[in-house]
mmCIF file of N, CA, C and O in Angstrom:
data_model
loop_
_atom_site.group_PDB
_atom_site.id
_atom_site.type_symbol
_atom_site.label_atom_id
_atom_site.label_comp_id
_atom_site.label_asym_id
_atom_site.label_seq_id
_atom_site.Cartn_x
_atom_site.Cartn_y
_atom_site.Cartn_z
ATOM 1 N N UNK A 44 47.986 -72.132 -57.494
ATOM 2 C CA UNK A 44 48.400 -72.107 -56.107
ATOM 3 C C UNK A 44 47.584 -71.066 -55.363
ATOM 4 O O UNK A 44 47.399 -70.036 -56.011
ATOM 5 N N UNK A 45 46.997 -71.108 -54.016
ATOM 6 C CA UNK A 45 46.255 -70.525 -53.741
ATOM 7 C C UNK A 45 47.064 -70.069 -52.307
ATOM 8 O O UNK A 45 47.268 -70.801 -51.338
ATOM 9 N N UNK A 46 47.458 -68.656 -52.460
ATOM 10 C CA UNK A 46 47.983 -67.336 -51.237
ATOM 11 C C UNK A 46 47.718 -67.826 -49.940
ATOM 12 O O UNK A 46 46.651 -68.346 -49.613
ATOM 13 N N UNK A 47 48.654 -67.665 -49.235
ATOM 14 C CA UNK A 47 48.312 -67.605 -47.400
ATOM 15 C C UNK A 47 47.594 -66.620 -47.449
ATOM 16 O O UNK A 47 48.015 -65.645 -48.072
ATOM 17 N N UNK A 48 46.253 -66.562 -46.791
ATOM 18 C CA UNK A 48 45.527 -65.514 -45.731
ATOM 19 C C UNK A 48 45.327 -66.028 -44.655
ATOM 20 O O UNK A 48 45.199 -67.185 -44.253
ATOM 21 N N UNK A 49 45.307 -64.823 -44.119
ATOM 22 C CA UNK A 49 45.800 -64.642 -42.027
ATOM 23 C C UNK A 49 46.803 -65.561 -41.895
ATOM 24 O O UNK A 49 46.511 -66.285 -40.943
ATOM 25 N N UNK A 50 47.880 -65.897 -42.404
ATOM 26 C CA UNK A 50 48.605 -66.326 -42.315
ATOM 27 C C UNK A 50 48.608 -68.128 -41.967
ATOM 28 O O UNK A 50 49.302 -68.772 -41.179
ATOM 29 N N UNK A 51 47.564 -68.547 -42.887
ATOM 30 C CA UNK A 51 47.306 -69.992 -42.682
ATOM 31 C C UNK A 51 47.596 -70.563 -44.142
ATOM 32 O O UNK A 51 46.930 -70.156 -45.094
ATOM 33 N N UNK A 52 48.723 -71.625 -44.320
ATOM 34 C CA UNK A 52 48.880 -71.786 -45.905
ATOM 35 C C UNK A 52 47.619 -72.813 -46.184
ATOM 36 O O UNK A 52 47.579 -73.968 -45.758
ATOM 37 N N UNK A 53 46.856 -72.341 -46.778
ATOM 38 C CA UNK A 53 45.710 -73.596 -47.470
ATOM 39 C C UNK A 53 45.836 -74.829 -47.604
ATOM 40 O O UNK A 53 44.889 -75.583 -47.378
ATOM 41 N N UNK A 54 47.139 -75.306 -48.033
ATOM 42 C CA UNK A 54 47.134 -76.602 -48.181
ATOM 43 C C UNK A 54 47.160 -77.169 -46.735
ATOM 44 O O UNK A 54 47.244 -78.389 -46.590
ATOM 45 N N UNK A 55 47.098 -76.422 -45.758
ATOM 46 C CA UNK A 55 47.301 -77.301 -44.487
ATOM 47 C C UNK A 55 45.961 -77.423 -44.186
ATOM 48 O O UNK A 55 45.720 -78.424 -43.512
ATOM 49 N N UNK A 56 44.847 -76.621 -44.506
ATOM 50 C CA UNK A 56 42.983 -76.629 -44.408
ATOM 51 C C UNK A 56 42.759 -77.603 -45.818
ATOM 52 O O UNK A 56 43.295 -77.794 -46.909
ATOM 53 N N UNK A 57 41.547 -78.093 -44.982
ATOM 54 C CA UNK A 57 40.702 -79.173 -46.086
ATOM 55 C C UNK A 57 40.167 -78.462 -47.020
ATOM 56 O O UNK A 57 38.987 -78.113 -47.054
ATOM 57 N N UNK A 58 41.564 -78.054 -48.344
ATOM 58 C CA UNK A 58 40.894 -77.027 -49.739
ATOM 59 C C UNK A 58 40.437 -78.707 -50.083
ATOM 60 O O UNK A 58 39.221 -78.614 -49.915
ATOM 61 N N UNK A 59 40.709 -80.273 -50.487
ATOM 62 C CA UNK A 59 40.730 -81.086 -51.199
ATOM 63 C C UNK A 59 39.394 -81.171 -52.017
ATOM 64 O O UNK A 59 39.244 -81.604 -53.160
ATOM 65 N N UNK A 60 38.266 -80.546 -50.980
ATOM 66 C CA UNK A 60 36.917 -80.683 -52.020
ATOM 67 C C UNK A 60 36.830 -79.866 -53.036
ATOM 68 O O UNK A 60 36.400 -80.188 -54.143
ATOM 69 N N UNK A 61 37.408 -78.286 -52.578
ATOM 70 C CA UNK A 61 36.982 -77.399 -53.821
ATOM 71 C C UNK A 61 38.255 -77.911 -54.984
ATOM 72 O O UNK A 61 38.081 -77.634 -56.171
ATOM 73 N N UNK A 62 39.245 -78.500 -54.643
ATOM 74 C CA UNK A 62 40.357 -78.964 -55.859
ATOM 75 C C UNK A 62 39.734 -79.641 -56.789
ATOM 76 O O UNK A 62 40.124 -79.461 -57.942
ATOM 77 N N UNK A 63 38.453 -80.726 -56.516
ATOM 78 C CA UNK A 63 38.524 -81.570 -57.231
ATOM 79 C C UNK A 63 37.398 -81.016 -58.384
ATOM 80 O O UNK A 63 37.255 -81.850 -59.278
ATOM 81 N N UNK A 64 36.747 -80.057 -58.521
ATOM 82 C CA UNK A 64 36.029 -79.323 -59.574
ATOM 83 C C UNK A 64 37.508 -78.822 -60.755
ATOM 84 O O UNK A 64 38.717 -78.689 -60.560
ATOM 85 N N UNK A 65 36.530 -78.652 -62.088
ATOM 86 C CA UNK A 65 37.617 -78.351 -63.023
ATOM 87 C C UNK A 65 37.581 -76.713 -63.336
ATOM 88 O O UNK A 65 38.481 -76.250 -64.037
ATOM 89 N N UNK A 66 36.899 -76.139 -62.994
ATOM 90 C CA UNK A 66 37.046 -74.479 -62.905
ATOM 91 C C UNK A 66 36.464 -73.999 -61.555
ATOM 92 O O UNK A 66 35.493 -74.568 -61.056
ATOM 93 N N UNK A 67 37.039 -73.004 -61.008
ATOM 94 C CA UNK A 67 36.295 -72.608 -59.689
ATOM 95 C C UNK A 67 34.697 -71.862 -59.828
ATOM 96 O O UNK A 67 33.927 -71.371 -59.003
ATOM 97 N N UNK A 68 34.658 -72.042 -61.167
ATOM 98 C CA UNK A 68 32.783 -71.282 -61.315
ATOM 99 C C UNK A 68 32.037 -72.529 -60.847
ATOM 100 O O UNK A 68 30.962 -72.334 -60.281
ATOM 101 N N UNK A 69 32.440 -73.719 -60.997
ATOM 102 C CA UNK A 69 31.826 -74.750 -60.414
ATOM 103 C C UNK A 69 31.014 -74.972 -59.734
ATOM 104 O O UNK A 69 29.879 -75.435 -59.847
ATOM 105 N N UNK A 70 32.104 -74.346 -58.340
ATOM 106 C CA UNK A 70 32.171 -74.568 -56.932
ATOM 107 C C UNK A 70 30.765 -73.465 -56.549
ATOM 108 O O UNK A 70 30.165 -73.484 -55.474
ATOM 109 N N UNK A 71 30.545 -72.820 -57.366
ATOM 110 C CA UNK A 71 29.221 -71.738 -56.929
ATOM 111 C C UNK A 71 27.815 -72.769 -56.889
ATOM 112 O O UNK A 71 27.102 -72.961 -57.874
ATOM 113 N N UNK A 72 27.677 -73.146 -56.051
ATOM 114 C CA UNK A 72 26.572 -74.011 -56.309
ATOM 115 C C UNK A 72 25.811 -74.204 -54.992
ATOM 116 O O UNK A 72 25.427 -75.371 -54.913
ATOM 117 N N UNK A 73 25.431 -73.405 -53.845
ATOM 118 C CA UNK A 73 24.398 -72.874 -53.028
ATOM 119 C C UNK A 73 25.164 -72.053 -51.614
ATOM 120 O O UNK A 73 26.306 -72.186 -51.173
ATOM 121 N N UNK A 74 24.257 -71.355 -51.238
ATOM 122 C CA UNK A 74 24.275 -70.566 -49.607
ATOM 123 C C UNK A 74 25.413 -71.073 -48.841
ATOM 124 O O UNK A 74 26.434 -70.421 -48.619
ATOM 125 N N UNK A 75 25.196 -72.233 -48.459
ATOM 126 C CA UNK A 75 26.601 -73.160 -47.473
ATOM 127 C C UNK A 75 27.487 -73.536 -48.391
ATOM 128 O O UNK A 75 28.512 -73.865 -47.793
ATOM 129 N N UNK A 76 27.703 -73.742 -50.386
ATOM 130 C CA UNK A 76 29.057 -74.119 -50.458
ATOM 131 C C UNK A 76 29.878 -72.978 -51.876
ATOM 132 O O UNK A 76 30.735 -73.077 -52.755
ATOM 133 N N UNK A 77 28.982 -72.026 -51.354
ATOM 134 C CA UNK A 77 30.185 -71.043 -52.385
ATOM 135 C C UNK A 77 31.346 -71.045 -51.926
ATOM 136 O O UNK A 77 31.812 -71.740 -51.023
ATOM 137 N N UNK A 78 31.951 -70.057 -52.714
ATOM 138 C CA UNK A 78 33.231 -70.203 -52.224
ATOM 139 C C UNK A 78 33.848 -69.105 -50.825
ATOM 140 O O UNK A 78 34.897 -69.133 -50.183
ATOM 141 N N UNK A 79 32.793 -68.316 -50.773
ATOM 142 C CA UNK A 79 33.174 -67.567 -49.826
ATOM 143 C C UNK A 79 32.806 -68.158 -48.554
ATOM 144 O O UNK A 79 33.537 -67.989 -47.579
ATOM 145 N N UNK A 80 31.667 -68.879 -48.471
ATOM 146 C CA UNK A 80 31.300 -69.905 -46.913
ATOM 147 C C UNK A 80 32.561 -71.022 -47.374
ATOM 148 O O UNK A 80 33.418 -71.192 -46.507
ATOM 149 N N UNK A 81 32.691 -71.604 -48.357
ATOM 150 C CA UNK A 81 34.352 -72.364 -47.737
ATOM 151 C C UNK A 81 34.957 -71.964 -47.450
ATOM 152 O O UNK A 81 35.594 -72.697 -46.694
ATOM 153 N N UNK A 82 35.437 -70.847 -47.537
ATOM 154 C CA UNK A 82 36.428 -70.316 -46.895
ATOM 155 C C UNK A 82 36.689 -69.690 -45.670
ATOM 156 O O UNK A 82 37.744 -69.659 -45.036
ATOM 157 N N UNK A 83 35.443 -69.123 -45.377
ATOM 158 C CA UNK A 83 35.204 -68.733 -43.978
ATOM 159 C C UNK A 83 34.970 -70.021 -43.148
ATOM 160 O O UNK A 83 35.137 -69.990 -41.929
ATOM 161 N N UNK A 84 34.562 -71.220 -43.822
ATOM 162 C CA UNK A 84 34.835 -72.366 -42.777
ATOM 163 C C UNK A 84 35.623 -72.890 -42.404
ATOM 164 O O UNK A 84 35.888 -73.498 -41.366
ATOM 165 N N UNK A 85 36.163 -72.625 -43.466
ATOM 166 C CA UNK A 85 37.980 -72.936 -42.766
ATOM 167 C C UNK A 85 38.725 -71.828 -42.158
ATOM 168 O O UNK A 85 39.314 -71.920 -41.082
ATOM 169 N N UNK A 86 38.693 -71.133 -42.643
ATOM 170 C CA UNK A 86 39.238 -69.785 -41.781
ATOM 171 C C UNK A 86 38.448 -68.730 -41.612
ATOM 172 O O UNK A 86 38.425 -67.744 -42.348
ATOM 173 N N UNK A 87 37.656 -68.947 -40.456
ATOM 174 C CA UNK A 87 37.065 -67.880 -39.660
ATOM 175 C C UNK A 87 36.812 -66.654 -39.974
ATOM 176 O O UNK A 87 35.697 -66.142 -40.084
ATOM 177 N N UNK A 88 38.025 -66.075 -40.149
ATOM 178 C CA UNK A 88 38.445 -64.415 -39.859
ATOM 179 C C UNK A 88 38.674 -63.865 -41.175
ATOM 180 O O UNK A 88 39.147 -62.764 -41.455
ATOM 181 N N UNK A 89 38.181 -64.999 -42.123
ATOM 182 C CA UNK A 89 38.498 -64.358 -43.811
ATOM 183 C C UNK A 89 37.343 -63.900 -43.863
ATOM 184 O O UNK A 89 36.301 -64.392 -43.430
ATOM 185 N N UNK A 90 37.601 -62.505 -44.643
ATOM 186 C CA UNK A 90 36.797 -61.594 -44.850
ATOM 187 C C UNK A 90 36.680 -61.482 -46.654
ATOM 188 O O UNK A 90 37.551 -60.821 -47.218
ATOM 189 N N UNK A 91 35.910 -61.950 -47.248
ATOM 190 C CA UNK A 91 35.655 -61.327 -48.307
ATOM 191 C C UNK A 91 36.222 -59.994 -49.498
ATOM 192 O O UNK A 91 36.786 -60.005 -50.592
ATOM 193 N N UNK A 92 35.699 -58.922 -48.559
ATOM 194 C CA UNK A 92 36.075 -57.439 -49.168
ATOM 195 C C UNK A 92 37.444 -57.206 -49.290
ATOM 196 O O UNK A 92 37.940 -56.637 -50.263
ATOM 197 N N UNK A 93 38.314 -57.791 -47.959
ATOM 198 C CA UNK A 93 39.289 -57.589 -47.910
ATOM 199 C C UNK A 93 40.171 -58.686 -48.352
ATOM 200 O O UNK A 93 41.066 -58.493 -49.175
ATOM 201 N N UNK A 94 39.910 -59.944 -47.766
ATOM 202 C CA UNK A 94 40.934 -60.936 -48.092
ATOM 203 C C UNK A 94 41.146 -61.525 -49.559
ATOM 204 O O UNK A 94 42.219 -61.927 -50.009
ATOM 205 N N UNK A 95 39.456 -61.491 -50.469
ATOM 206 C CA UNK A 95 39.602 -61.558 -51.393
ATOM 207 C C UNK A 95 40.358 -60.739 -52.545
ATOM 208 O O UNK A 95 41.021 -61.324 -53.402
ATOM 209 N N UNK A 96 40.188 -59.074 -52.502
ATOM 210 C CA UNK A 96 40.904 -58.637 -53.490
ATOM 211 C C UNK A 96 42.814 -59.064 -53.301
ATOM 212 O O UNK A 96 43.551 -59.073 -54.287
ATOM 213 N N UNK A 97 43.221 -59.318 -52.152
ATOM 214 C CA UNK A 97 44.433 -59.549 -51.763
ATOM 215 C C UNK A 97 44.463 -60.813 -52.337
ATOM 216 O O UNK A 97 45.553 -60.894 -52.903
ATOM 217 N N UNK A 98 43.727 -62.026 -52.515
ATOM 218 C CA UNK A 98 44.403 -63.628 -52.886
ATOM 219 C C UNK A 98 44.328 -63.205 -55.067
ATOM 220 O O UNK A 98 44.990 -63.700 -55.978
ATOM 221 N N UNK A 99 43.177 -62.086 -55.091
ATOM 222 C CA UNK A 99 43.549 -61.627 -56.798
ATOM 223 C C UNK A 99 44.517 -61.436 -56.895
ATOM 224 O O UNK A 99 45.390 -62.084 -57.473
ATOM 225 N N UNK A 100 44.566 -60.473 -56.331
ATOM 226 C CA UNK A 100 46.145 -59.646 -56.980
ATOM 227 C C UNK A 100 47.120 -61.165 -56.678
ATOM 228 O O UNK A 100 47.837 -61.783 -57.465
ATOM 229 N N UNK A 101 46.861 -61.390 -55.492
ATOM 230 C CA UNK A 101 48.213 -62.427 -56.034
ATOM 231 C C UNK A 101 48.364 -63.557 -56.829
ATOM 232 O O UNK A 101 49.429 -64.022 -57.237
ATOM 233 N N UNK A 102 47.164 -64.001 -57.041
ATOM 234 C CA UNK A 102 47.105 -65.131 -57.786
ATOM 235 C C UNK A 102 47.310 -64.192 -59.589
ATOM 236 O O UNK A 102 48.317 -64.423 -60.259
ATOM 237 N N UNK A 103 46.577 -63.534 -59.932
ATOM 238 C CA UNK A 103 47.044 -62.251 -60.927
ATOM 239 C C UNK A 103 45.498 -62.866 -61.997
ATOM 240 O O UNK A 103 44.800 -63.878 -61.944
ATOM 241 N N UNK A 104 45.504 -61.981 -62.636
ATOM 242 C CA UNK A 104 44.119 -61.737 -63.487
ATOM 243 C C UNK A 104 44.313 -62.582 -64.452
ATOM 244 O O UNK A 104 43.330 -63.269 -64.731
ATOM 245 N N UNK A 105 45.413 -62.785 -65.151
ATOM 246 C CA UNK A 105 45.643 -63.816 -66.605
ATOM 247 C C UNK A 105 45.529 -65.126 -65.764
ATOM 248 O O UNK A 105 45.115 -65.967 -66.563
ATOM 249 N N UNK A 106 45.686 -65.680 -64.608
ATOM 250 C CA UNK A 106 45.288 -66.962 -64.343
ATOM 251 C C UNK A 106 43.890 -66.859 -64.135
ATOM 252 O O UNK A 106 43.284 -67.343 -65.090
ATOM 253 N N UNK A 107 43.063 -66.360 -63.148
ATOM 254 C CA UNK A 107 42.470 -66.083 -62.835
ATOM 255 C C UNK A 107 41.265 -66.412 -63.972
ATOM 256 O O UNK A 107 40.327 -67.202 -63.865
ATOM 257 N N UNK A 108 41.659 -65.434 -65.216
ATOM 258 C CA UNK A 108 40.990 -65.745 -66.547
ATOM 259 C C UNK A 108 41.050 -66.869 -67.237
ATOM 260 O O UNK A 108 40.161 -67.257 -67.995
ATOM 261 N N UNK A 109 42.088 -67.440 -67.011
ATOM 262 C CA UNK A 109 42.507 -68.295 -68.168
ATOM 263 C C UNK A 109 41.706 -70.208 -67.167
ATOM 264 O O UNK A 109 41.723 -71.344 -67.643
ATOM 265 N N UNK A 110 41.169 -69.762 -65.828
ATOM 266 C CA UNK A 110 40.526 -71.096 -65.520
ATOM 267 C C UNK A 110 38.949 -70.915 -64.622
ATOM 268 O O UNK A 110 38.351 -71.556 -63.758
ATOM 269 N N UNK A 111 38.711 -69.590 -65.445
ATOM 270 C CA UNK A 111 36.837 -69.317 -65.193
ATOM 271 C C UNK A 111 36.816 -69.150 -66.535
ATOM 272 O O UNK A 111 37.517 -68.210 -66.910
ATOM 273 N N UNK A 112 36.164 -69.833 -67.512
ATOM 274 C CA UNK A 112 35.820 -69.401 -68.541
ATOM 275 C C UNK A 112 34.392 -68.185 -68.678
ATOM 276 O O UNK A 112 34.104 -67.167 -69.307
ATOM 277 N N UNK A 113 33.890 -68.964 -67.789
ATOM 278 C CA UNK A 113 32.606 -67.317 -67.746
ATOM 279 C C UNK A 113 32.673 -66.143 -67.137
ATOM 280 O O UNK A 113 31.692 -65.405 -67.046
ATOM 281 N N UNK A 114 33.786 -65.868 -66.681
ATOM 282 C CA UNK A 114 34.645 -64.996 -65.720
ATOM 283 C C UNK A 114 35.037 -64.396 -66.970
ATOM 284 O O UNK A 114 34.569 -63.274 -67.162
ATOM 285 N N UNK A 115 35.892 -64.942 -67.999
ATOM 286 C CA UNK A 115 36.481 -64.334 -69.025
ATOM 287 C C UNK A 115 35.434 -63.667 -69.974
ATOM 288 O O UNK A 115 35.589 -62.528 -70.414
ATOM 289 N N UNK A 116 34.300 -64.498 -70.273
ATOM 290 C CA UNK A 116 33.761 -64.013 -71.228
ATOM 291 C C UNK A 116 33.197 -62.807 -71.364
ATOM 292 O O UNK A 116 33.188 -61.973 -72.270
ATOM 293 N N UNK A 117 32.459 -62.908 -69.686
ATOM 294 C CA UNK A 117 31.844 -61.474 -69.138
ATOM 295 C C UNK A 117 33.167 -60.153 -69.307
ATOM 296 O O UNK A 117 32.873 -58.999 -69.620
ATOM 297 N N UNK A 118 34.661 -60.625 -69.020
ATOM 298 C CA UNK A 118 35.236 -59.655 -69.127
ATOM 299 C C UNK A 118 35.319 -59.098 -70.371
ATOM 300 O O UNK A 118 35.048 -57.911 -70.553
ATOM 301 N N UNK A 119 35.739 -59.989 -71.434
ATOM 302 C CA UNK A 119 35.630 -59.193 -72.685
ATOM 303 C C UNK A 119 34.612 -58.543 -73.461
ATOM 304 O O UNK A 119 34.820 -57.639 -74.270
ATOM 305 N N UNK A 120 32.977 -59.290 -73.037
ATOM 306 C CA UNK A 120 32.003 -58.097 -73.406
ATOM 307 C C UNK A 120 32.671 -57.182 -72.689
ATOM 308 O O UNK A 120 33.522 -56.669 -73.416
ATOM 309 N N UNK A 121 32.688 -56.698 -71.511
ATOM 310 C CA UNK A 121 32.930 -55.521 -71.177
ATOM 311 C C UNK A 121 34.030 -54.702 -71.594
ATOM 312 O O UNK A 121 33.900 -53.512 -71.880
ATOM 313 N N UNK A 122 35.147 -55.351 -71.630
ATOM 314 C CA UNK A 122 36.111 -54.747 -72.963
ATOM 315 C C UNK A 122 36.047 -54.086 -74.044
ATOM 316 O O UNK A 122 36.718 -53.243 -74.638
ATOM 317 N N UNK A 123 34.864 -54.784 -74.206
ATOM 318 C CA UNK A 123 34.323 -54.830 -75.811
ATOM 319 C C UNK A 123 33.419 -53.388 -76.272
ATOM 320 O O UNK A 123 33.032 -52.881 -77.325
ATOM 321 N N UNK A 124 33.352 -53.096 -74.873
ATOM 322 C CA UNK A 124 32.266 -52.123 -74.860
ATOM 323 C C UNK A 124 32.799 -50.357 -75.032
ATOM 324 O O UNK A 124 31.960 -49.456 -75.033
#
């Protein structure tokens, strides 16, 4: 489930394209469709620095991990370290 920011619930913005990938590392795939230009295309006033660490925390790190697999892996080298 993906957090209201600026107070717009997502499912009411066209998320349907980035849904249909099976991990969000996917969706990294040029300049106009990372995930941070989707999101600012749909909502304007989302800011990165800020809006992003706020949709982490709420979405929480064990999901987060458990549907980027290369997200995870990088974390546990670093764990590891």
């Amino acid at each position: 489930e993906i957090p209201k920011v600026l107070g717009v619930d997502p499912q009411t913005v066209a998320f349907g394209n980035i849904q249909r990938f099976n991990s969000p590392e996917e969706i990294n795939d040029g300049l106009q469709t990372h995930p941070a230009a989707r999101i600012s295309k749909a909502l304007p006033g989302y800011r990165k620095t800020l809006h992003g660490a706020i949709i982490v925390e709420r979405i929480g790190l064990v999901q987060i991990r458990s549907r980027c697999p290369h997200f995870d892996s990088w974390l546990e080298y670093l764990e590891s370290l």
